[in-house]
Coordinates of N, CA, C and O in Angstrom, one line a residue:
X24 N 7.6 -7.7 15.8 CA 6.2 -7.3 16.1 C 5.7 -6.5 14.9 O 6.5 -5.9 14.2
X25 N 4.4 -6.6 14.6 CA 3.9 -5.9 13.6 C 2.4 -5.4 14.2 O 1.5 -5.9 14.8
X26 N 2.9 -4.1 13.8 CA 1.6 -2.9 14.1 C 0.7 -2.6 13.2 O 1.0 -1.8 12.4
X27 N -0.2 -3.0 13.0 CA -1.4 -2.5 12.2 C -2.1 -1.4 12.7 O -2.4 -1.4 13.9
X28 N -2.4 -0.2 11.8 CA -2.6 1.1 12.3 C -3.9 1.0 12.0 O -4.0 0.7 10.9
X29 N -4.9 1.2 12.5 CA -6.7 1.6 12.4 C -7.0 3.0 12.7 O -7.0 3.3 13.9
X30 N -7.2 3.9 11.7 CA -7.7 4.8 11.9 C -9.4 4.4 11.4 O -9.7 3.5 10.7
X31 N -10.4 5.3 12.0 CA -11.3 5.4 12.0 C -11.5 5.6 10.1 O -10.8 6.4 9.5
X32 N -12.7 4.7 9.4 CA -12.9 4.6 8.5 C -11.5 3.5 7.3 O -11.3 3.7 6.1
X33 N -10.6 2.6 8.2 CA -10.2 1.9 7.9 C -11.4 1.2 7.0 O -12.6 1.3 7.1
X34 N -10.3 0.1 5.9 CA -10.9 -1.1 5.1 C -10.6 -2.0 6.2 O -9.5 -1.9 6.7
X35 N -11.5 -2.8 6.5 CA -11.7 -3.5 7.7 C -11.0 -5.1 7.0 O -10.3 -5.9 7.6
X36 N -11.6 -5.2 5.6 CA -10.9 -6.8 5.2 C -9.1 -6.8 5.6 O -8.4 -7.6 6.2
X37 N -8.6 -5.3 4.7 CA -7.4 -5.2 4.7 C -6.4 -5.4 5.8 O -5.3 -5.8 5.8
X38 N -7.4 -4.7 7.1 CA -6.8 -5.0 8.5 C -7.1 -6.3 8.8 O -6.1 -6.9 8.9
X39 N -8.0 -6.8 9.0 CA -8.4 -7.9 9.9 C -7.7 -9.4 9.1 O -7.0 -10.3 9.6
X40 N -8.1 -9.3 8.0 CA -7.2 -10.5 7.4 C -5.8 -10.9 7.3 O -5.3 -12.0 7.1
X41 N -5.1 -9.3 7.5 CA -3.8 -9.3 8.0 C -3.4 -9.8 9.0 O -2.5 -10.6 9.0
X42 N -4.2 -9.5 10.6 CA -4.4 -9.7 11.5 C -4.3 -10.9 11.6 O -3.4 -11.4 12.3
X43 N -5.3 -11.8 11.1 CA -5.5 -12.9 11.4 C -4.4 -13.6 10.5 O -3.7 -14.1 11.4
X44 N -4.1 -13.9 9.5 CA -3.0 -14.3 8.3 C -1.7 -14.5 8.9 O -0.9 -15.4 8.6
X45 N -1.3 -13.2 10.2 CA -0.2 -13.2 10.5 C 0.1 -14.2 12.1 O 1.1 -14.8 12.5
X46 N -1.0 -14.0 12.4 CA -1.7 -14.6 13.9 C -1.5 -16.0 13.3 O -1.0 -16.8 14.0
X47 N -1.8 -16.3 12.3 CA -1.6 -17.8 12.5 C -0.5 -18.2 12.1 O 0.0 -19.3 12.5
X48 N 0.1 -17.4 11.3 CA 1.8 -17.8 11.1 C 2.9 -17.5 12.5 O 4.2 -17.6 12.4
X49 N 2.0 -17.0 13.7 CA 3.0 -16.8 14.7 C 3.0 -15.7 14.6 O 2.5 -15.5 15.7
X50 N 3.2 -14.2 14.2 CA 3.9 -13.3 14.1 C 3.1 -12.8 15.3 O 1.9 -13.0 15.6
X51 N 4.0 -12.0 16.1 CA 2.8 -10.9 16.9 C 2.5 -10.0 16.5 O 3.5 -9.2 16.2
X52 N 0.9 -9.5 16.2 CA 0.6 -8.8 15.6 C -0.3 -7.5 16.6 O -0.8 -8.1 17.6
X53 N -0.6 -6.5 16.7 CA -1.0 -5.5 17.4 C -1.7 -5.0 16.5 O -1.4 -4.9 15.3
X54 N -3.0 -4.5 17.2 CA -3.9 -3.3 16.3 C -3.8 -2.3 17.0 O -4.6 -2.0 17.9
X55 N -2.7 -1.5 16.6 CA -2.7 0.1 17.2 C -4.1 1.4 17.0 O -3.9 2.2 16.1
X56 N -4.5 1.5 17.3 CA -5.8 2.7 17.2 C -5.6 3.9 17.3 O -4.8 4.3 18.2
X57 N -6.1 4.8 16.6 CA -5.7 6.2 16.2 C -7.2 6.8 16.9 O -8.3 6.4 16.4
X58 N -7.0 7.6 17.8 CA -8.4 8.5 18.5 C -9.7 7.2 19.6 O -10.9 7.3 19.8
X59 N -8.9 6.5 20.1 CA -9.9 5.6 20.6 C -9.8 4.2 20.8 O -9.0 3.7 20.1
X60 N -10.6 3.4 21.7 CA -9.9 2.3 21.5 C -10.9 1.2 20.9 O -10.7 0.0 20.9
X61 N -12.2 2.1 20.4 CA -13.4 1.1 19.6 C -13.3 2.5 18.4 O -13.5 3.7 18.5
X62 N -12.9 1.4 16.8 CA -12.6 1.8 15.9 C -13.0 1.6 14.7 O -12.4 0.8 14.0
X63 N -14.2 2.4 14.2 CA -15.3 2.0 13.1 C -14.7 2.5 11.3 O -14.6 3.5 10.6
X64 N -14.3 1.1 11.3 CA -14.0 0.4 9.7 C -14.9 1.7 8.8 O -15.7 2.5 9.3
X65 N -14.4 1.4 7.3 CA -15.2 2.3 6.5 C -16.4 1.3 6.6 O -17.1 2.0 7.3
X66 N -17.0 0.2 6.5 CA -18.4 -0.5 6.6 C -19.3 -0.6 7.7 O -20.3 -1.2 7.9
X67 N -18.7 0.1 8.2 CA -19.5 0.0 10.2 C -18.8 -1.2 10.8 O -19.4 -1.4 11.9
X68 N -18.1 -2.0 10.7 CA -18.0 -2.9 11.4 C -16.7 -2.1 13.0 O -15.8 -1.4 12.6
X69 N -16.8 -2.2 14.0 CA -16.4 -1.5 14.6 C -15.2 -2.7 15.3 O -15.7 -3.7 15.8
X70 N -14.1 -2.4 15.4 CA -12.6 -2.9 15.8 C -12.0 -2.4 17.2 O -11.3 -1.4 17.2
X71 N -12.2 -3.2 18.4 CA -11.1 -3.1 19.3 C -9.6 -2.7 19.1 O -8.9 -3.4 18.4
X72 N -9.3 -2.0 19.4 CA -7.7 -1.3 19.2 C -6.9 -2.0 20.5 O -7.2 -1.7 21.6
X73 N -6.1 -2.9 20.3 CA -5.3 -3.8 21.0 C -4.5 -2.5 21.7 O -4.5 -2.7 22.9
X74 N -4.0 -1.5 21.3 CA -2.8 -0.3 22.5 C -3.5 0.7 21.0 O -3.9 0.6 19.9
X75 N -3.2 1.9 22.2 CA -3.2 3.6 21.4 C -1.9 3.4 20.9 O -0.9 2.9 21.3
X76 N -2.4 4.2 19.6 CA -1.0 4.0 18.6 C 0.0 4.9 19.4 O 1.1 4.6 19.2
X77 N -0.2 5.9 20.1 CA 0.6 6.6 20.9 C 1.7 6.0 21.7 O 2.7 6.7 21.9
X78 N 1.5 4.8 22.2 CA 2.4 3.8 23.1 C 3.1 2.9 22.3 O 4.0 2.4 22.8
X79 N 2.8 2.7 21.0 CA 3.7 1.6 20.1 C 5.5 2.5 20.3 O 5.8 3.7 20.2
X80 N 6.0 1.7 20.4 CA 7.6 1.9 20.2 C 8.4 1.1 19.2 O 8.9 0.0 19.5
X81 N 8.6 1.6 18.1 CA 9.0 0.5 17.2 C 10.8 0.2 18.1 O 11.5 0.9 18.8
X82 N 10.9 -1.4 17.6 CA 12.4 -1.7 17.9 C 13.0 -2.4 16.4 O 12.2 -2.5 15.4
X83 N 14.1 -2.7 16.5 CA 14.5 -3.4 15.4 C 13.8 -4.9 14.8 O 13.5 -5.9 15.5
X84 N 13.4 -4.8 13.5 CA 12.6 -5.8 13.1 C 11.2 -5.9 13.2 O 10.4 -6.8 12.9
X85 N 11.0 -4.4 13.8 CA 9.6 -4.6 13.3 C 8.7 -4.2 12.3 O 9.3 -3.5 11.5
X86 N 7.3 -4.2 12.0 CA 6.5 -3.8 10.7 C 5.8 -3.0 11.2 O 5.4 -3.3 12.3
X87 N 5.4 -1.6 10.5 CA 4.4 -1.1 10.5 C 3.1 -1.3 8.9 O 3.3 -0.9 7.8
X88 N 1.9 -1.9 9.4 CA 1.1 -1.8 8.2 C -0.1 -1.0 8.5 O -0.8 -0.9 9.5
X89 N -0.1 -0.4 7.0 CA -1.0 0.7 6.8 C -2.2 -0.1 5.6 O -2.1 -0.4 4.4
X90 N -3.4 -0.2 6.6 CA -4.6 -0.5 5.5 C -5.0 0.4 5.1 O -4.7 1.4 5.7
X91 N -6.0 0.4 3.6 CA -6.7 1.3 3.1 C -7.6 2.0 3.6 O -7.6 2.5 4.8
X92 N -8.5 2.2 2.7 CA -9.8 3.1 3.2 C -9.6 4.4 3.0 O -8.7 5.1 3.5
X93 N -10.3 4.7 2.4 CA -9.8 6.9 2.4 C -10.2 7.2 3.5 O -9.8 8.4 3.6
X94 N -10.7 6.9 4.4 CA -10.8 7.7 6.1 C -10.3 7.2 6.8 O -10.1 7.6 8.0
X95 N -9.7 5.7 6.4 CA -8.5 5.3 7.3 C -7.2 6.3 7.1 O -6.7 6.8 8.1
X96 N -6.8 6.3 6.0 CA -5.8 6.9 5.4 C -5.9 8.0 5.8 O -5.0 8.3 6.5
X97 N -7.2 9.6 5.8 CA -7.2 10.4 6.1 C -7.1 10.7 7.8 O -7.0 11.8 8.4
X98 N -7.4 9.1 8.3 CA -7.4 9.4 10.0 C -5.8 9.3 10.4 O -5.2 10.1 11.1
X99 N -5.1 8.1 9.7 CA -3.5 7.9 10.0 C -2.8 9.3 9.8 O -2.1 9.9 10.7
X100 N -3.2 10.0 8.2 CA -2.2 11.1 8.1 C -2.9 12.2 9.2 O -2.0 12.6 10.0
X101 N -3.7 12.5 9.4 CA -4.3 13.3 10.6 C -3.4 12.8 11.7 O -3.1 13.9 12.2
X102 N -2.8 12.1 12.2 CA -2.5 11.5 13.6 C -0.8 12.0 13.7 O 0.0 11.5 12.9
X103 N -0.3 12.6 14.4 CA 0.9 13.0 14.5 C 1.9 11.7 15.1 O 3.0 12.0 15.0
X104 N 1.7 10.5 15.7 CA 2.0 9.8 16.6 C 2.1 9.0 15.4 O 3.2 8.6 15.1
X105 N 0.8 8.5 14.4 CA 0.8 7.8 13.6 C 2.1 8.0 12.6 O 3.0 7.1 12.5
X106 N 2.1 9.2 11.9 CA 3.3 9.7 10.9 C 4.4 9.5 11.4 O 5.2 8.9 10.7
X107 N 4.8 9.9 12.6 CA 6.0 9.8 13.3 C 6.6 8.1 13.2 O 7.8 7.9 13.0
X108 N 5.6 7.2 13.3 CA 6.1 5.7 13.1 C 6.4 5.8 11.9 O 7.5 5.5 11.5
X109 N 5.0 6.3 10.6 CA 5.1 5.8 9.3 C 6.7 6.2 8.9 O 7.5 5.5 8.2
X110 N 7.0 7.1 9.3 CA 8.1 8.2 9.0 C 9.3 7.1 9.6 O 10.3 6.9 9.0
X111 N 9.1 6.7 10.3 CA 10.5 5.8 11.0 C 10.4 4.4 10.7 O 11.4 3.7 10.7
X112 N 9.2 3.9 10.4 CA 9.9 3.0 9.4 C 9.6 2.8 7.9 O 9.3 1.8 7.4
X113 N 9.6 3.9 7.4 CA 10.0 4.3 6.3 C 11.5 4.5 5.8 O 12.0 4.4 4.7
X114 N 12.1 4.9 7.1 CA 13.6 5.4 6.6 C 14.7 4.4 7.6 O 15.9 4.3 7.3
X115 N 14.0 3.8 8.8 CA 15.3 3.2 9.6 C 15.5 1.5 8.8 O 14.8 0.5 8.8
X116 N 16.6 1.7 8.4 CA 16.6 -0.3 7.5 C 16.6 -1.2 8.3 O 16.9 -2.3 7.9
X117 N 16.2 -0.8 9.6 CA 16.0 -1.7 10.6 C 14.5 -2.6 11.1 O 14.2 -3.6 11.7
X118 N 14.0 -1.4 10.4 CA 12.3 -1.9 10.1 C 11.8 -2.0 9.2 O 12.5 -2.3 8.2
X119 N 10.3 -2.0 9.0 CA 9.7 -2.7 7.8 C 8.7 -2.0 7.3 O 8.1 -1.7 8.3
X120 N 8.1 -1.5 6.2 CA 6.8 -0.8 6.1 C 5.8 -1.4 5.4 O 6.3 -1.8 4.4
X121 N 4.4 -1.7 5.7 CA 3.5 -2.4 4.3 C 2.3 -1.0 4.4 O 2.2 -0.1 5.2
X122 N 1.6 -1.3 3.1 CA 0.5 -0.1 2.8 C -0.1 -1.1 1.8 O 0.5 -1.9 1.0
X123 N -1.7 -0.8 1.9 CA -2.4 -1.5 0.5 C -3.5 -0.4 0.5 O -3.8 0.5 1.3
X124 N -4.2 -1.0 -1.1 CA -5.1 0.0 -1.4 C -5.0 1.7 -1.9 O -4.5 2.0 -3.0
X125 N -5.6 2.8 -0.7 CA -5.0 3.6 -0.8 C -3.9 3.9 0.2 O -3.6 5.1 0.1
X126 N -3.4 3.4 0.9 CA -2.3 3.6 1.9 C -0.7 4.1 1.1 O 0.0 4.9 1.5
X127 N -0.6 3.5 0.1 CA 0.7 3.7 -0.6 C 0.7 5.2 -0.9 O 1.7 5.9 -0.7
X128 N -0.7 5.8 -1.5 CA -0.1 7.2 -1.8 C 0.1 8.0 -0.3 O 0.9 9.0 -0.2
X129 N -0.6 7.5 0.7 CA 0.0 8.6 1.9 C 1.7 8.2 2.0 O 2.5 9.0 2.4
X130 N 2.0 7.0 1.5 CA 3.5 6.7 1.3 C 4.1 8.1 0.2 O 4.9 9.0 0.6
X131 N 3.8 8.1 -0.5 CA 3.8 9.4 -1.6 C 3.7 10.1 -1.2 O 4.8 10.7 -1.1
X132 N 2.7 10.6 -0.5 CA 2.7 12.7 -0.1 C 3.9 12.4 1.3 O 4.5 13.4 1.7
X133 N 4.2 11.1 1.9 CA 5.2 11.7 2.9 C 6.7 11.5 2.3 O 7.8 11.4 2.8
X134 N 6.2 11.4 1.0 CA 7.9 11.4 0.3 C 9.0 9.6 1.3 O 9.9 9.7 2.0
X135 N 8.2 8.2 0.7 CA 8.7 7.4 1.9 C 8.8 6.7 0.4 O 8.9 5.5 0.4
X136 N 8.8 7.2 -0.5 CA 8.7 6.3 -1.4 C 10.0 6.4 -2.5 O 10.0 7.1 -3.6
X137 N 10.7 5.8 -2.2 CA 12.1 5.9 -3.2 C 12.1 6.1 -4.9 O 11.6 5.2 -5.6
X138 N 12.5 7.0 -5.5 CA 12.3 7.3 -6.9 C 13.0 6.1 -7.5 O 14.1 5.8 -7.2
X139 N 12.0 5.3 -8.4 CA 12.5 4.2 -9.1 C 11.4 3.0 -8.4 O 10.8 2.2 -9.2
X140 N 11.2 3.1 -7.0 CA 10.4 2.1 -6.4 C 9.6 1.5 -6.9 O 8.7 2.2 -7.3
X141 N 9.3 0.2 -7.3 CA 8.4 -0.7 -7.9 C 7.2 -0.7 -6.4 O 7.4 -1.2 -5.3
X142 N 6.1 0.0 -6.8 CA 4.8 -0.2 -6.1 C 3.5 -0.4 -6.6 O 3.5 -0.2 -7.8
X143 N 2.2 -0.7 -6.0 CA 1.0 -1.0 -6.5 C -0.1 -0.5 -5.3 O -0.1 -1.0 -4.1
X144 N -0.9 0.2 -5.7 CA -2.0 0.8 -5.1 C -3.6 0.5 -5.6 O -3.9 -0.3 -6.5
X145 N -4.5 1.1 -4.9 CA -5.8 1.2 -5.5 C -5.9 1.4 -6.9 O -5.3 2.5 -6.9
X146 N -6.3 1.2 -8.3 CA -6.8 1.6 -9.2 C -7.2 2.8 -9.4 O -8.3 3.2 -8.9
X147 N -6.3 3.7 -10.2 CA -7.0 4.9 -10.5 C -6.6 5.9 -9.4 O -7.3 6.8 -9.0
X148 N -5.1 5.4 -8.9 CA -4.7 6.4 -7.4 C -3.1 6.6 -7.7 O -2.2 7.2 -7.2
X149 N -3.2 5.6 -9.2 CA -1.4 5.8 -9.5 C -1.0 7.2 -9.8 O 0.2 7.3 -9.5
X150 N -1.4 8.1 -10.1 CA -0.9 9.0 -10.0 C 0.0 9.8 -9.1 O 0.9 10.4 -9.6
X151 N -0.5 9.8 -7.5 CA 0.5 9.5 -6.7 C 2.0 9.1 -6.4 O 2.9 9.4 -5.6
X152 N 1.7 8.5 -7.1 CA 2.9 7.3 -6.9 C 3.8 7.6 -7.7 O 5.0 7.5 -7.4
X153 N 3.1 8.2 -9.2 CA 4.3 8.5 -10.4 C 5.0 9.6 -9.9 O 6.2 9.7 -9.6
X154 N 3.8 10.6 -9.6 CA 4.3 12.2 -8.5 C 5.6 12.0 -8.0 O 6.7 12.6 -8.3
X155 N 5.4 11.0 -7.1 CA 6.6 10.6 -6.0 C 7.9 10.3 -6.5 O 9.0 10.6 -5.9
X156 N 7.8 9.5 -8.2 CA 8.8 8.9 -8.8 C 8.9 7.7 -8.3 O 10.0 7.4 -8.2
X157 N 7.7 6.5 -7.9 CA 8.1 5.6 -7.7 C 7.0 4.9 -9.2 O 6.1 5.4 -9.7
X158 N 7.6 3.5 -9.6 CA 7.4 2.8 -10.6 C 5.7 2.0 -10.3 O 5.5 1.1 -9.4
X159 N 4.9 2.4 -11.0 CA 2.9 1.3 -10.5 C 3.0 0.2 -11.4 O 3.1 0.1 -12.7
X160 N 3.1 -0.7 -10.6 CA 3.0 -2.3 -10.6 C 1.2 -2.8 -11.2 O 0.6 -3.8 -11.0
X161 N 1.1 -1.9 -11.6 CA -0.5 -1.8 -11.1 C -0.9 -3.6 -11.9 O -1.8 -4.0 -11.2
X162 N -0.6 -4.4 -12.8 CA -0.6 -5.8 -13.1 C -0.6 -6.6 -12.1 O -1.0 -7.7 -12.3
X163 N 0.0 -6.0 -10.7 CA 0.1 -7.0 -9.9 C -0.5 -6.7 -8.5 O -0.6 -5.6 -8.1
X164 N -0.9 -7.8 -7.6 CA -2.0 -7.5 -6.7 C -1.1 -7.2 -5.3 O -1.7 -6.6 -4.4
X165 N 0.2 -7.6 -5.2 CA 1.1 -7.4 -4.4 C 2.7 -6.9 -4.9 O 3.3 -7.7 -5.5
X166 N 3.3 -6.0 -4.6 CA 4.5 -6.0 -4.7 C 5.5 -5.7 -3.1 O 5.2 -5.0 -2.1
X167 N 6.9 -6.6 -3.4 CA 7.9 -6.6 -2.7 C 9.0 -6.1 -3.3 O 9.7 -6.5 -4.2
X168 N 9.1 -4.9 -2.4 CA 10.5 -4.3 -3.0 C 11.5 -3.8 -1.9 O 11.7 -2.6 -1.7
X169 N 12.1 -4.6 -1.2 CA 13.1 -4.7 -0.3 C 12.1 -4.6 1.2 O 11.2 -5.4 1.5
X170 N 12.3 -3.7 2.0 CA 11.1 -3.4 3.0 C 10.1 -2.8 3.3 O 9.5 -2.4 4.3
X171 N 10.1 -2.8 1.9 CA 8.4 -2.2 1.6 C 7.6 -3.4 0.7 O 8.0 -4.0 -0.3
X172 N 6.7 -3.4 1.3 CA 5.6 -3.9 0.5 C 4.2 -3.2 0.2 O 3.7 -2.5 1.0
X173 N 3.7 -3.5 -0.7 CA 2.6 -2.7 -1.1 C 1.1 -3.8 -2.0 O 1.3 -4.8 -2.6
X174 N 0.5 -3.5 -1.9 CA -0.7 -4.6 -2.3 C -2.1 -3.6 -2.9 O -2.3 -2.4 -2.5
X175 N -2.8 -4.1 -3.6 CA -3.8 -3.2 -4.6 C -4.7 -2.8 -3.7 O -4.9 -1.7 -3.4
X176 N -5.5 -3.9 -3.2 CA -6.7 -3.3 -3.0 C -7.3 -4.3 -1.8 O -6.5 -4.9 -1.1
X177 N -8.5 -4.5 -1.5 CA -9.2 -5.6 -0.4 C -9.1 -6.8 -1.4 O -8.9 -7.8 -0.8
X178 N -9.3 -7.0 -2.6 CA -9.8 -8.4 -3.0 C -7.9 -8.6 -3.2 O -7.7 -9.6 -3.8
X179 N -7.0 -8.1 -2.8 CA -5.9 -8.6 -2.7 C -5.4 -8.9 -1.0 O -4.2 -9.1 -0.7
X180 N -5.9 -8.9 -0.5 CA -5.8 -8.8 1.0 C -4.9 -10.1 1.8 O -3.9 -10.0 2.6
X181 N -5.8 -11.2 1.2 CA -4.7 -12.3 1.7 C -3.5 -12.2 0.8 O -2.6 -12.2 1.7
X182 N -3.0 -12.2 -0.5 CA -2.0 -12.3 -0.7 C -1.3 -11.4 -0.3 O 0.0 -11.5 -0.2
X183 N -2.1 -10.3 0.2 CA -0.9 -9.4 0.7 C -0.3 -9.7 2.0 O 0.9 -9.7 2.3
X184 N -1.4 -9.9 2.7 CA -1.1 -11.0 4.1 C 0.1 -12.0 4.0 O 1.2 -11.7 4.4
X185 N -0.1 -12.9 3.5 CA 0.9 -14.3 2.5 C 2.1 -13.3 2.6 O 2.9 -13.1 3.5
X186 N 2.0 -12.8 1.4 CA 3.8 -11.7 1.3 C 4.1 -11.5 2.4 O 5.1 -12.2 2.8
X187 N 3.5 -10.6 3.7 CA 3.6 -10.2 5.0 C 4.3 -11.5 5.5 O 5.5 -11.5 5.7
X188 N 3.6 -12.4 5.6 CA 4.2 -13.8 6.5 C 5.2 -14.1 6.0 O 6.2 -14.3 6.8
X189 N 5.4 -14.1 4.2 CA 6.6 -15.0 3.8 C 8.0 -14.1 4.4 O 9.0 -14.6 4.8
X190 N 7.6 -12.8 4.4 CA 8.9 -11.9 4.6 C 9.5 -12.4 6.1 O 10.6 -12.7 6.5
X191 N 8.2 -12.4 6.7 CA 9.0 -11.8 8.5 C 9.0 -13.4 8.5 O 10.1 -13.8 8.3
X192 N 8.0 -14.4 8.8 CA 8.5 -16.0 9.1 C 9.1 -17.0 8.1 O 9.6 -18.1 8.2
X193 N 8.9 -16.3 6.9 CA 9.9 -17.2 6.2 C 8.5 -18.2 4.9 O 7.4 -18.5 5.2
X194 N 9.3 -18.4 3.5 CA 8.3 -19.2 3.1 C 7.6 -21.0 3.8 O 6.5 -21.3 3.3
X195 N 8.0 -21.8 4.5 CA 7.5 -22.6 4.8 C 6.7 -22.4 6.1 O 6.1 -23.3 6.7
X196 N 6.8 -21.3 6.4 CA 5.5 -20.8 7.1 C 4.1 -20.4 6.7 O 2.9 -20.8 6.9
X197 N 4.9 -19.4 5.9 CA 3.6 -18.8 4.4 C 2.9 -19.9 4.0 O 1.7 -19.9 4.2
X198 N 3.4 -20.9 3.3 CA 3.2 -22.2 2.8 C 2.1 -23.0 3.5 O 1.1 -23.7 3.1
X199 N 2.6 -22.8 4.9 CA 2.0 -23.9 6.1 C 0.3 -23.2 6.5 O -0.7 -23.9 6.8
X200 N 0.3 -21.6 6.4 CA -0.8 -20.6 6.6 C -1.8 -20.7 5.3 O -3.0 -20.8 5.4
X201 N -1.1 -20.6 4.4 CA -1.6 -20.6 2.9 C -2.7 -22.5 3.4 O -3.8 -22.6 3.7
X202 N -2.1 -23.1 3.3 CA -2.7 -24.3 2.9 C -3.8 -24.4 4.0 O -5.0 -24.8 3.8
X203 N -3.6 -24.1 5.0 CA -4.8 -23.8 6.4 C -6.1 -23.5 5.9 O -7.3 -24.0 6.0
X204 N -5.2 -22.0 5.0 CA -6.3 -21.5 4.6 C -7.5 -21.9 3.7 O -8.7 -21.6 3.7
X205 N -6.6 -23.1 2.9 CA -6.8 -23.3 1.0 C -7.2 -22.0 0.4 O -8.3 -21.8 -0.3
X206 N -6.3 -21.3 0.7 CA -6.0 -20.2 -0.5 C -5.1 -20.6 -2.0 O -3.9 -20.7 -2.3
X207 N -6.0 -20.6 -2.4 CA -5.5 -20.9 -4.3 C -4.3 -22.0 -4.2 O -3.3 -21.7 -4.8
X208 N -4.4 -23.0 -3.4 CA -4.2 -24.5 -3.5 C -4.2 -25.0 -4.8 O -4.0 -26.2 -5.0

């Protein structure tokens, strides 16, 4: 199962194309909601929250993904229920963590981010990241570094999605979603 977390002032591409990216590769995907269960994107577009992030129970194998948005980011770290996940699967090797944009440095200030870690964030947010001691990929629009993944920004959104699928279904799923899409065919 994979949880997408929406806090209020989420990047709405970063969630929803996830959402949907993973949806068609099979995966089940959940939009967990932080304060509500109608959830307005940093653009106004406003998101149904599938369960309160309060009720998610992570089990073995599953993802938590963290979209951008600075008021997304500032709604998740605000959320005690939310951290408590980021925080567990950050550390149990039993689960999975993704973050894009600016999501990776709340990976940073909660110290989830392993010294040496090959990561990539929003432009102009590495600083964070060096803080932490983890390595900015910043050349590249996604990285995978064991179970973590991390991705730049919204115009990297589907590839980050793509990585997402290839991990948990495997590449000839990715493959099979990619071409659906005709993404860079």
């Amino acid at each position: 199962m994979v949880y997408i977390l929406l806090g209020a002032g989420f990047e709405e591409a970063e969630a929803l194309v996830t959402a949907d990216v993973l949806r068609r590769a099979e995966v089940e995907t959940v939009l967990a909601g932080i304060g509500g269960e109608l959830i307005a994107g940093a653009h106004g577009i406003a998101v149904k929250a599938d369960v309160p992030v309060e009720s998610v129970t992570l089990k073995e194998g599953d993802m938590v993904v963290l979209p951008g948005g600075l008021g997304g980011v500032a709604s998740i770290e605000g959320s005690a229920a939310a951290m408590a996940l980021i925080r567990q699967a950050g550390t149990d090797v039993r689960l999975r963590l993704a973050a894009i944009c600016a999501a990776p440095t709340l990976l940073a200030r909660a110290r989830l981010l392993a010294p040496g870690v090959r990561a990539v964030c929003y432009p102009g947010m590495e600083r964070e990241l060096i803080e932490a001691g983890a390595v900015p990929a910043m050349d590249q629009s996604v990285v995978v570094q064991g179970r973590l993944i991390t991705g730049r920004g919204p115009g990297a959104a589907f590839d980050f999605a793509l990585a997402l699928a290839q991990e948990l279904v495997g590449t000839d799923a990715a493959q099979r979603v990619r071409a659906g899409l005709c993404w860079q065919l």
